[in-house]
Amino acid sequence: YLQSMPKSETIRLREKHVGAACQLFFRSSPLKIVRGIAQFMYDETGERYLDCINNVAHVGHCHPHVVEAGRNQMSLISTNNRYLHDELVILAERLVKTMPEPLSVCFFVNSGSEANDLALRLARIHTKKKDIITLDHAYHGHLTSMIDVSPYKLNLPGGPEKPEWVHVAPVPDIYRGKYTYPKDSQSEEVLGQKYADEVGKICKEISSKNGGVCAFIAESLQSCGGQIIPPDGYLKSVFEYVREADGICIADEVQVGFGRVGTHMWAFETQDVVPDIVTMGKPMGNGHPVAAVITTPEIAKSFADTGIEYFNTYGGNPVSCAIANAVLDVIEEERLLERAARVGNHLLSRCEKLKHKHRLVGDVRGRGLFVGVELVTDRERRTPATAEAKHIVNRMREEKILISRDGPDSNVLKFKPPMVFSTQDADRLVDTLDRVLSELDDERIPVKNIKLEVLVTPLNEETSSKDLILKSNMKQSVKAM
Ligand code: PMP
């Protein structure tokens, strides 16, 4: 096939020369992926996998229009943004057209982490404050500045210490969070308000101690942390509290932007709010590293008024901009928002039926092609079914379907496929999941007796899925972010 090195040699070289902190998906038996088309990926033997997790390959792996745009621009010129170039200004204008007023000023960067880092810098300069409010289990990037505001990493055993200027609000998870239904038997709106009041409380504390808030940063729907759909009204109320405390509201759309929710281009629109800064990345380049920050003229002016040039060697280079423009072309031409809404609704309603059939399925939630299935061993107590979730991800891989799991207990099955996913793909995914869940319903595998053993599986040890159940170990789980 396309890569000639035997897989064992690829593994050997990787173990020898690549940092062990860079973890592989399916560590005990990693996949070697050599090619991708639309919603499918192929390994070195030609085996085809249905990709249900790659939200970066937004318009489909290797979409010919995007590939062509990159190839063409690469053959003309790739330079930095100190020169005028039409691709950059066209991209800026197109992105701004998708945003509500007054979001109209763009900065181009190379990754989601860089975008969020710049957002924080803008907020600090504009407000002259330091304190940041973030949500529990949130992930905003791998830079030092971003780890500081990412409880997803801070919460890990051995994770870095949370700085005193970072304040963590509870994630608005109405299934297993601080306020839940139907235990608290309250409407979604009431629960949303309770969660927002938690942010309000933090704003008050910061204002009395430090004179005001710098920023609130959150994903519009929390993906890292368990596919959380905030209750209606949540962000609206949070933004009011933050703005009362003179803070800035940052919407991280790195995972959930570009129409994934189906009804809107940006997930913050589902909460009917207008952030002060929006960050975007992943799907923007369909696999090519390009990301952006969009903000208001007022905030951009504070940044310019410092007199310090913002220069980013690759940010806004013509190749990246041509690729991002091509992604926008495909989203429009192939009407991918409508498709995400249609296929997403189908996927969600089919997953919903699994809840009535399988005791493990505790909650099903989603918007468009952003869906989570939360597994529990006890529906009453909502006890996370961590080992079972791990088993299912591995069993699905055996069925040539790639899914991942997430959440603080790694018990939420996560679907965020390329937007070209079809209803047939959704049916195949759910039919297979149904079958795998039935295997677990079967008394031959006593789910309740699964023990979580601490065991580190060597990289190239081949492990059967039944072994994996017994060897399930949360610490070595690899989450597809
Ligand atoms: N924000 C969110 C919500 C993310 O999921 C990620 C990546 N998983 C990032 C920011 C960081 O993006 P990148 O890896 O491109 O730096």
Tab-separated table of C-alpha atoms and ligand atoms in Angstrom, residues 111-113 116 139-142 219 224 252 254-255 282 481, ligand 1:
chain	number	residue	atom	x	y	z
A	111	SER	CA	-3.908	26.274	16.050
A	112	GLY	CA	-6.739	26.350	18.534
A	113	SER	CA	-4.262	26.734	21.391
A	116	ASN	CA	-7.137	30.882	22.775
A	139	TYR	CA	-9.811	21.959	27.677
A	140	HIS	CA	-8.574	25.000	25.768
A	141	GLY	CA	-5.182	23.951	24.453
A	142	HIS	CA	-1.709	22.632	25.085
A	219	GLU	CA	-16.685	26.131	24.742
A	224	CYS	CA	-13.751	17.920	25.972
A	252	ASP	CA	-14.116	28.649	22.172
A	254	VAL	CA	-12.493	25.213	18.084
A	255	GLN	CA	-14.459	21.948	18.163
A	282	LYS	CA	-9.661	22.453	13.817
A	481	MET	CA	-9.656	15.630	21.535
B	1	PMP	N1	-10.021	24.287	22.311
B	1	PMP	C1	-10.703	23.130	22.260
B	1	PMP	C2	-12.123	23.112	22.695
B	1	PMP	C3	-10.091	21.970	21.797
B	1	PMP	O1	-10.782	20.830	21.752
B	1	PMP	C4	-8.748	22.026	21.384
B	1	PMP	C5	-8.038	20.784	20.860
B	1	PMP	N2	-8.513	19.599	21.255
B	1	PMP	C6	-8.073	23.240	21.472
B	1	PMP	C7	-8.733	24.350	21.919
B	1	PMP	C8	-6.627	23.345	21.071
B	1	PMP	O2	-6.501	23.247	19.716
B	1	PMP	P1	-5.110	22.774	19.043
B	1	PMP	O3	-4.894	21.360	19.411
B	1	PMP	O4	-5.360	23.031	17.584
B	1	PMP	O5	-4.054	23.668	19.573
